[in-house]
mmCIF file of C-alpha atoms and ligand atoms in Angstrom:
data_model
loop_
_atom_site.group_PDB
_atom_site.id
_atom_site.type_symbol
_atom_site.label_atom_id
_atom_site.label_comp_id
_atom_site.label_asym_id
_atom_site.label_seq_id
_atom_site.Cartn_x
_atom_site.Cartn_y
_atom_site.Cartn_z
ATOM 1 C CA MET K 5 1.753 12.225 -27.187
ATOM 2 C CA LYS K 6 2.745 15.059 -24.953
ATOM 3 C CA THR K 7 2.124 14.262 -21.406
ATOM 4 C CA ASN K 8 1.790 17.509 -18.302
ATOM 5 C CA SER K 9 3.328 17.777 -14.943
ATOM 6 C CA VAL K 10 -0.894 16.456 -13.374
ATOM 7 C CA ILE K 11 -0.407 12.994 -15.787
ATOM 8 C CA ASP K 12 3.528 12.999 -14.847
ATOM 9 C CA LEU K 13 2.377 13.572 -11.087
ATOM 10 C CA ILE K 14 -0.357 11.139 -11.082
ATOM 11 C CA ASN K 15 2.305 8.139 -12.546
ATOM 12 C CA SER K 16 5.574 9.017 -10.477
ATOM 13 C CA HIS K 17 2.792 7.162 -7.596
ATOM 14 C CA ARG K 18 4.817 5.569 -5.268
ATOM 15 C CA SER K 19 3.615 4.062 -1.493
ATOM 16 C CA ILE K 20 5.566 6.546 1.292
ATOM 17 C CA ARG K 21 5.930 4.388 4.702
ATOM 18 C CA ALA K 22 8.990 6.246 6.006
ATOM 19 C CA PHE K 23 9.189 10.154 6.888
ATOM 20 C CA THR K 24 11.654 13.015 7.742
ATOM 21 C CA ASN K 25 10.824 14.755 11.570
ATOM 22 C CA GLU K 26 10.017 17.729 9.310
ATOM 23 C CA SER K 27 6.804 18.870 9.882
ATOM 24 C CA VAL K 28 3.870 18.899 8.378
ATOM 25 C CA THR K 29 2.606 22.711 8.513
ATOM 26 C CA ALA K 30 -0.647 24.239 9.096
ATOM 27 C CA GLU K 31 -1.011 25.380 5.336
ATOM 28 C CA GLN K 32 0.398 22.256 3.903
ATOM 29 C CA ILE K 33 -2.435 20.417 5.914
ATOM 30 C CA ASN K 34 -5.470 23.339 4.484
ATOM 31 C CA LEU K 35 -4.261 22.854 1.272
ATOM 32 C CA ILE K 36 -4.429 18.303 1.603
ATOM 33 C CA VAL K 37 -8.079 18.441 2.963
ATOM 34 C CA GLU K 38 -9.121 21.633 0.877
ATOM 35 C CA ALA K 39 -8.544 18.782 -2.351
ATOM 36 C CA GLY K 40 -10.694 16.393 -1.222
ATOM 37 C CA ARG K 41 -13.317 18.011 -0.795
ATOM 38 C CA TRP K 42 -13.295 19.255 -4.121
ATOM 39 C CA ALA K 43 -13.520 15.395 -4.768
ATOM 40 C CA PRO K 44 -16.202 14.368 -6.627
ATOM 41 C CA THR K 45 -18.863 12.532 -4.373
ATOM 42 C CA SER K 46 -22.415 10.318 -5.769
ATOM 43 C CA HIS K 47 -25.451 12.897 -5.956
ATOM 44 C CA HIS K 48 -23.696 15.198 -4.329
ATOM 45 C CA VAL K 49 -24.463 13.742 -1.067
ATOM 46 C CA GLN K 50 -20.688 14.431 0.227
ATOM 47 C CA ALA K 51 -20.300 11.596 2.449
ATOM 48 C CA TYR K 52 -17.718 11.955 3.757
ATOM 49 C CA SER K 53 -15.603 13.317 6.659
ATOM 50 C CA ILE K 54 -11.870 13.453 7.187
ATOM 51 C CA ILE K 55 -10.213 13.067 10.871
ATOM 52 C CA VAL K 56 -6.861 15.149 10.550
ATOM 53 C CA VAL K 57 -4.798 13.148 13.747
ATOM 54 C CA LYS K 58 -2.196 15.119 15.081
ATOM 55 C CA ASP K 59 -1.987 13.778 18.685
ATOM 56 C CA LYS K 60 0.964 11.506 19.195
ATOM 57 C CA GLU K 61 -0.800 9.388 21.478
ATOM 58 C CA LYS K 62 -4.030 8.255 19.289
ATOM 59 C CA LYS K 63 -1.273 8.120 16.112
ATOM 60 C CA GLU K 64 0.076 5.505 18.358
ATOM 61 C CA GLN K 65 -2.755 3.714 19.220
ATOM 62 C CA LEU K 66 -3.782 3.277 15.657
ATOM 63 C CA ALA K 67 -0.985 2.581 14.918
ATOM 64 C CA GLU K 68 -1.779 -0.365 16.946
ATOM 65 C CA LEU K 69 -4.844 -1.452 15.820
ATOM 66 C CA ALA K 70 -3.903 -0.575 11.729
ATOM 67 C CA GLY K 71 -1.838 -3.791 13.093
ATOM 68 C CA ASN K 72 1.482 -2.227 14.805
ATOM 69 C CA GLN K 73 2.252 -0.227 11.364
ATOM 70 C CA SER K 74 4.629 2.211 13.089
ATOM 71 C CA TYR K 75 4.467 4.507 10.430
ATOM 72 C CA VAL K 76 1.132 5.162 11.316
ATOM 73 C CA GLU K 77 3.075 6.830 14.577
ATOM 74 C CA SER K 78 5.791 8.344 12.824
ATOM 75 C CA CYS K 79 3.647 10.535 9.857
ATOM 76 C CA PRO K 80 4.139 14.193 11.135
ATOM 77 C CA VAL K 81 -0.197 13.732 10.324
ATOM 78 C CA PHE K 82 -2.169 10.812 9.827
ATOM 79 C CA PHE K 83 -5.897 11.431 8.715
ATOM 80 C CA VAL K 84 -8.942 8.890 8.748
ATOM 81 C CA ILE K 85 -11.141 9.571 5.898
ATOM 82 C CA VAL K 86 -14.763 8.020 6.680
ATOM 83 C CA ALA K 87 -18.030 7.575 5.597
ATOM 84 C CA ASP K 88 -20.595 9.461 6.474
ATOM 85 C CA TYR K 89 -23.893 9.966 6.662
ATOM 86 C CA TYR K 90 -24.433 10.973 9.972
ATOM 87 C CA ARG K 91 -24.897 14.565 8.781
ATOM 88 C CA LEU K 92 -26.831 13.277 6.007
ATOM 89 C CA LYS K 93 -29.213 11.839 9.452
ATOM 90 C CA GLN K 94 -29.857 15.466 10.685
ATOM 91 C CA ALA K 95 -30.402 17.204 6.848
ATOM 92 C CA SER K 96 -33.112 14.047 6.424
ATOM 93 C CA ASP K 97 -34.434 15.524 10.236
ATOM 94 C CA LEU K 98 -34.932 18.672 9.338
ATOM 95 C CA HIS K 99 -37.561 18.094 7.173
ATOM 96 C CA ASN K 100 -38.542 15.350 8.944
ATOM 97 C CA GLU K 101 -37.839 12.511 6.028
ATOM 98 C CA SER K 102 -36.771 9.192 7.572
ATOM 99 C CA ILE K 103 -33.463 8.385 6.071
ATOM 100 C CA GLU K 104 -32.843 4.581 4.077
ATOM 101 C CA ILE K 105 -29.042 3.466 4.700
ATOM 102 C CA LYS K 106 -30.250 0.125 5.100
ATOM 103 C CA GLU K 107 -28.387 -0.997 1.244
ATOM 104 C CA GLN K 108 -25.790 -2.458 0.248
ATOM 105 C CA GLU K 109 -26.123 0.885 -1.896
ATOM 106 C CA GLN K 110 -25.245 3.344 0.564
ATOM 107 C CA ILE K 111 -21.538 0.980 1.943
ATOM 108 C CA ILE K 112 -20.983 1.071 -1.932
ATOM 109 C CA VAL K 113 -21.172 5.489 -1.908
ATOM 110 C CA GLY K 114 -19.524 5.798 1.233
ATOM 111 C CA ALA K 115 -16.655 3.578 0.738
ATOM 112 C CA VAL K 116 -15.695 5.038 -3.346
ATOM 113 C CA ASP K 117 -16.649 8.891 -1.311
ATOM 114 C CA ALA K 118 -13.785 8.481 1.037
ATOM 115 C CA ALA K 119 -11.525 6.676 -1.851
ATOM 116 C CA LEU K 120 -11.835 10.202 -3.757
ATOM 117 C CA VAL K 121 -11.617 12.673 -1.191
ATOM 118 C CA ALA K 122 -8.789 10.566 0.150
ATOM 119 C CA GLN K 123 -6.934 10.047 -3.451
ATOM 120 C CA ASN K 124 -7.340 14.109 -4.336
ATOM 121 C CA MET K 125 -5.357 14.234 -0.737
ATOM 122 C CA LEU K 126 -2.627 12.043 -1.469
ATOM 123 C CA LEU K 127 -1.856 13.739 -4.857
ATOM 124 C CA ALA K 128 -2.186 17.023 -3.185
ATOM 125 C CA ALA K 129 -0.194 16.225 -0.736
ATOM 126 C CA ARG K 130 2.393 14.893 -3.185
ATOM 127 C CA SER K 131 2.359 18.082 -5.365
ATOM 128 C CA LEU K 132 4.026 19.691 -1.956
ATOM 129 C CA ASP K 133 7.170 17.314 -2.040
ATOM 130 C CA LEU K 134 5.578 14.922 0.720
ATOM 131 C CA GLY K 135 4.641 11.554 0.455
ATOM 132 C CA GLY K 136 2.432 8.609 1.422
ATOM 133 C CA VAL K 137 0.312 5.681 1.932
ATOM 134 C CA MET K 138 -3.192 4.968 2.419
ATOM 135 C CA ILE K 139 -3.899 2.553 5.658
ATOM 136 C CA GLY K 140 -6.318 -0.061 5.239
ATOM 137 C CA GLY K 141 -5.205 -1.298 7.927
ATOM 138 C CA ILE K 142 -8.008 1.115 10.348
ATOM 139 C CA ARG K 143 -10.315 -1.548 9.495
ATOM 140 C CA ASN K 144 -8.246 -4.534 11.382
ATOM 141 C CA ASP K 145 -10.387 -3.312 14.691
ATOM 142 C CA LEU K 146 -12.948 0.029 13.131
ATOM 143 C CA LYS K 147 -14.736 -0.912 16.864
ATOM 144 C CA ALA K 148 -11.708 0.134 18.827
ATOM 145 C CA VAL K 149 -10.688 2.786 15.615
ATOM 146 C CA ALA K 150 -14.332 4.727 15.871
ATOM 147 C CA GLU K 151 -14.293 4.867 19.967
ATOM 148 C CA LEU K 152 -11.070 7.026 19.830
ATOM 149 C CA LEU K 153 -11.526 9.057 17.724
ATOM 150 C CA GLU K 154 -15.363 9.520 18.421
ATOM 151 C CA LEU K 155 -17.352 9.078 15.807
ATOM 152 C CA PRO K 156 -21.436 8.797 15.905
ATOM 153 C CA GLU K 157 -23.530 6.445 14.367
ATOM 154 C CA TYR K 158 -23.471 6.295 10.326
ATOM 155 C CA THR K 159 -20.179 7.069 10.330
ATOM 156 C CA PHE K 160 -17.373 3.644 9.215
ATOM 157 C CA PRO K 161 -13.578 4.844 9.050
ATOM 158 C CA VAL K 162 -12.547 3.711 5.462
ATOM 159 C CA MET K 163 -8.958 4.155 5.628
ATOM 160 C CA GLY K 164 -6.118 6.308 6.571
ATOM 161 C CA LEU K 165 -3.822 8.064 4.421
ATOM 162 C CA CYS K 166 0.135 8.605 6.530
ATOM 163 C CA ILE K 167 1.521 11.877 5.473
ATOM 164 C CA GLY K 168 4.755 13.279 5.470
ATOM 165 C CA TYR K 169 7.926 13.882 3.608
ATOM 166 C CA PRO K 170 9.404 11.216 2.145
ATOM 167 C CA ALA K 171 12.585 9.376 4.013
ATOM 168 C CA GLN K 172 12.213 6.814 1.643
ATOM 169 C CA ASN K 173 12.881 6.749 -2.673
ATOM 170 C CA PRO K 174 11.704 3.115 -3.589
ATOM 171 C CA ASP K 175 11.003 1.660 -7.280
ATOM 172 C CA GLN K 176 7.889 2.086 -8.205
ATOM 173 C CA LYS K 177 5.670 -1.110 -8.271
ATOM 174 C CA PRO K 178 4.911 -2.171 -11.606
ATOM 175 C CA ARG K 179 1.238 -2.420 -12.369
ATOM 176 C CA LEU K 180 -0.853 -4.890 -13.969
ATOM 177 C CA PRO K 181 -0.194 -4.332 -18.171
ATOM 178 C CA GLN K 182 -2.938 -2.017 -19.503
ATOM 179 C CA GLU K 183 -3.888 -5.745 -22.073
ATOM 180 C CA ALA K 184 -5.341 -7.187 -18.686
ATOM 181 C CA VAL K 185 -7.259 -3.785 -16.879
ATOM 182 C CA VAL K 186 -8.549 -2.259 -20.251
ATOM 183 C CA HIS K 187 -11.240 -3.730 -22.373
ATOM 184 C CA TYR K 188 -12.633 -1.582 -25.582
ATOM 185 C CA ASP K 189 -16.284 -2.341 -25.640
ATOM 186 C CA LYS K 190 -16.179 -5.518 -23.717
ATOM 187 C CA TYR K 191 -14.940 -7.552 -21.534
ATOM 188 C CA ASP K 192 -11.728 -9.094 -23.735
ATOM 189 C CA GLN K 193 -10.218 -12.413 -21.848
ATOM 190 C CA THR K 194 -8.382 -13.155 -25.067
ATOM 191 C CA ASN K 195 -4.666 -12.126 -24.121
ATOM 192 C CA MET K 196 -5.957 -12.259 -19.669
ATOM 193 C CA LYS K 197 -3.398 -15.666 -19.204
ATOM 194 C CA ASP K 198 -0.677 -14.266 -21.458
ATOM 195 C CA ALA K 199 -0.736 -10.771 -19.586
ATOM 196 C CA LEU K 200 -0.928 -12.545 -16.031
ATOM 197 C CA ASP K 201 2.304 -14.372 -17.327
ATOM 198 C CA ARG K 202 3.900 -10.952 -18.853
ATOM 199 C CA TYR K 203 3.350 -9.930 -14.774
ATOM 200 C CA ASP K 204 3.996 -12.978 -12.986
ATOM 201 C CA GLN K 205 7.807 -11.838 -14.823
ATOM 202 C CA ILE K 206 7.820 -8.358 -14.129
ATOM 203 C CA MET K 207 7.291 -8.831 -10.266
ATOM 204 C CA LYS K 208 9.198 -11.328 -10.398
ATOM 205 C CA GLN K 209 12.058 -9.786 -11.233
ATOM 206 C CA TYR K 210 10.938 -6.748 -9.337
ATOM 207 C CA TYR K 211 10.472 -8.698 -6.260
ATOM 208 C CA LEU K 212 14.176 -10.353 -6.793
ATOM 209 C CA GLU K 213 16.346 -6.795 -7.719
ATOM 210 C CA ARG K 214 14.704 -5.873 -4.218
ATOM 211 C CA THR K 215 15.020 -8.307 -2.178
ATOM 212 C CA ASN K 216 19.001 -8.517 -3.727
ATOM 213 C CA GLY K 217 17.551 -12.848 -4.553
ATOM 214 C CA LYS K 218 16.420 -13.527 -1.607
ATOM 215 C CA ARG K 219 12.971 -13.037 -3.037
ATOM 216 C CA ALA K 220 11.164 -14.239 -6.380
ATOM 217 C CA ASP K 221 7.050 -14.407 -5.640
ATOM 218 C CA LEU K 222 4.968 -14.208 -8.467
ATOM 219 C CA TRP K 223 2.239 -11.242 -8.306
ATOM 220 C CA THR K 224 -0.924 -14.308 -9.384
ATOM 221 C CA LYS K 225 0.108 -16.735 -6.041
ATOM 222 C CA GLN K 226 0.373 -13.752 -3.676
ATOM 223 C CA MET K 227 -3.154 -13.065 -4.763
ATOM 224 C CA ALA K 228 -3.978 -16.523 -4.556
ATOM 225 C CA SER K 229 -2.596 -17.347 -1.173
ATOM 226 C CA PHE K 230 -3.806 -13.496 -0.115
ATOM 227 C CA LEU K 231 -7.248 -14.301 -1.348
ATOM 228 C CA SER K 232 -8.017 -18.071 -0.247
ATOM 229 C CA THR K 233 -9.384 -16.787 3.518
ATOM 230 C CA PRO K 234 -12.092 -14.444 4.397
ATOM 231 C CA LYS K 235 -10.601 -10.975 5.190
ATOM 232 C CA ARG K 236 -12.235 -8.895 8.234
ATOM 233 C CA PRO K 237 -15.776 -10.760 8.852
ATOM 234 C CA GLU K 238 -16.879 -8.781 11.501
ATOM 235 C CA VAL K 239 -16.543 -5.496 8.955
ATOM 236 C CA GLU K 240 -20.353 -6.373 8.521
ATOM 237 C CA GLN K 241 -21.953 -6.253 12.324
ATOM 238 C CA PHE K 242 -19.844 -3.662 12.705
ATOM 239 C CA LEU K 243 -21.567 -1.425 9.628
ATOM 240 C CA LYS K 244 -24.815 -3.128 11.158
ATOM 241 C CA GLN K 245 -23.956 -1.416 14.931
ATOM 242 C CA GLN K 246 -23.470 1.934 12.958
ATOM 243 C CA GLY K 247 -27.219 1.713 12.137
ATOM 244 C CA PHE K 248 -25.963 0.184 7.955
ATOM 245 C CA LEU K 249 -27.205 -2.364 6.514
ATOM 246 C CA LYS K 250 -30.026 -5.084 7.902
HETATM 247 C C1 FMN G 17 -7.098 1.638 -0.151
HETATM 248 C C2 FMN G 17 -5.849 1.108 0.228
HETATM 249 C C3 FMN G 17 -5.495 0.949 2.174
HETATM 250 C C4 FMN G 17 -4.124 0.585 2.067
HETATM 251 N N1 FMN G 17 -4.257 0.009 3.153
HETATM 252 C C5 FMN G 17 -2.086 -0.187 3.172
HETATM 253 C C6 FMN G 17 -1.926 -0.592 4.892
HETATM 254 O O1 FMN G 17 -2.895 -1.454 5.854
HETATM 255 N N2 FMN G 17 -0.420 -0.692 5.033
HETATM 256 C C7 FMN G 17 0.518 -0.161 4.440
HETATM 257 O O2 FMN G 17 1.490 -0.422 4.222
HETATM 258 N N3 FMN G 17 -0.347 -0.109 2.983
HETATM 259 C C8 FMN G 17 -1.570 -0.208 2.054
HETATM 260 N N4 FMN G 17 -1.981 -0.172 1.365
HETATM 261 C C9 FMN G 17 -0.597 0.688 -0.484
HETATM 262 C C10 FMN G 17 -0.821 -0.351 -1.127
HETATM 263 O O3 FMN G 17 0.381 -1.608 -0.247
HETATM 264 C C11 FMN G 17 -0.222 0.221 -2.044
HETATM 265 O O4 FMN G 17 -0.877 1.150 -2.424
HETATM 266 C C12 FMN G 17 0.123 -1.241 -3.322
HETATM 267 O O5 FMN G 17 1.200 -2.158 -2.756
HETATM 268 C C13 FMN G 17 0.633 -0.895 -4.429
HETATM 269 O O6 FMN G 17 2.083 0.450 -3.739
HETATM 270 P P1 FMN G 17 2.742 1.535 -4.846
HETATM 271 O O7 FMN G 17 1.388 1.922 -3.226
HETATM 272 O O8 FMN G 17 3.604 2.060 -3.443
HETATM 273 O O9 FMN G 17 2.654 1.640 -5.432
HETATM 274 C C14 FMN G 17 -3.200 0.547 1.130
HETATM 275 C C15 FMN G 17 -3.300 0.967 -0.339
HETATM 276 C C16 FMN G 17 -5.061 1.486 -0.448
HETATM 277 C C17 FMN G 17 -5.512 2.338 -1.514
#
């Protein structure tokens, strides 16, 4: 079946981590946030906010907080996409209703809403010949990020998004094959092992080519190592401080 420009844009995704000095205009930023605003949200709660960070010093601090990710500082514009029930609390107050946000469900809703907004924004940016990368590193120190951005209670940062004109042209990172991720009518494990073996070989080749033969990582090994330690256990405490969870 024939592809089209939207599918081509989506399927040519690559994260961009190096940017030229060319600035991103206010009009471009407006188009990007507008595309974010049109993302679907659960129950139309629109449980997100977008913080546009252009201030050099703030980007510098955020880069450090995100684990010294220099592109957070060097990108012309950095967005922080926040899960936001603060506005919903105000809506509830207007009608003298309590707000029940102590379940895990509200964390899922806020994070999903924010993620959909972020992906719309990235695609919109790419359609303008810009590029970028999402930054989960801002969850390394949620408390400090929240303080820096003066986030109110009932909010939490979900991810950052660096945007700018690409100064690199990386190869696309191969994805898991369809057999490993797509199932018809039921979860089908039949071909999983084969699919993972094949994917390991594809990724090994990808890393060998990118590192002039120095690195030959297997994806399964990378994942096994990544998932063998707890990740950001302090997130729970931060979420509680912000009024979520029990
Ligand atoms: C929610 C989210 C958080 C991410 N956080 C980071 C990050 O902190 N730093 C980074 O360099 N890349 C980050 N990435 C980019 C991923 O590493 C990247 O998407 C993945 O390796 C696949 O590469 P590709 O996007 O170039 O295809 C993040 C991606 C997502 C979706």
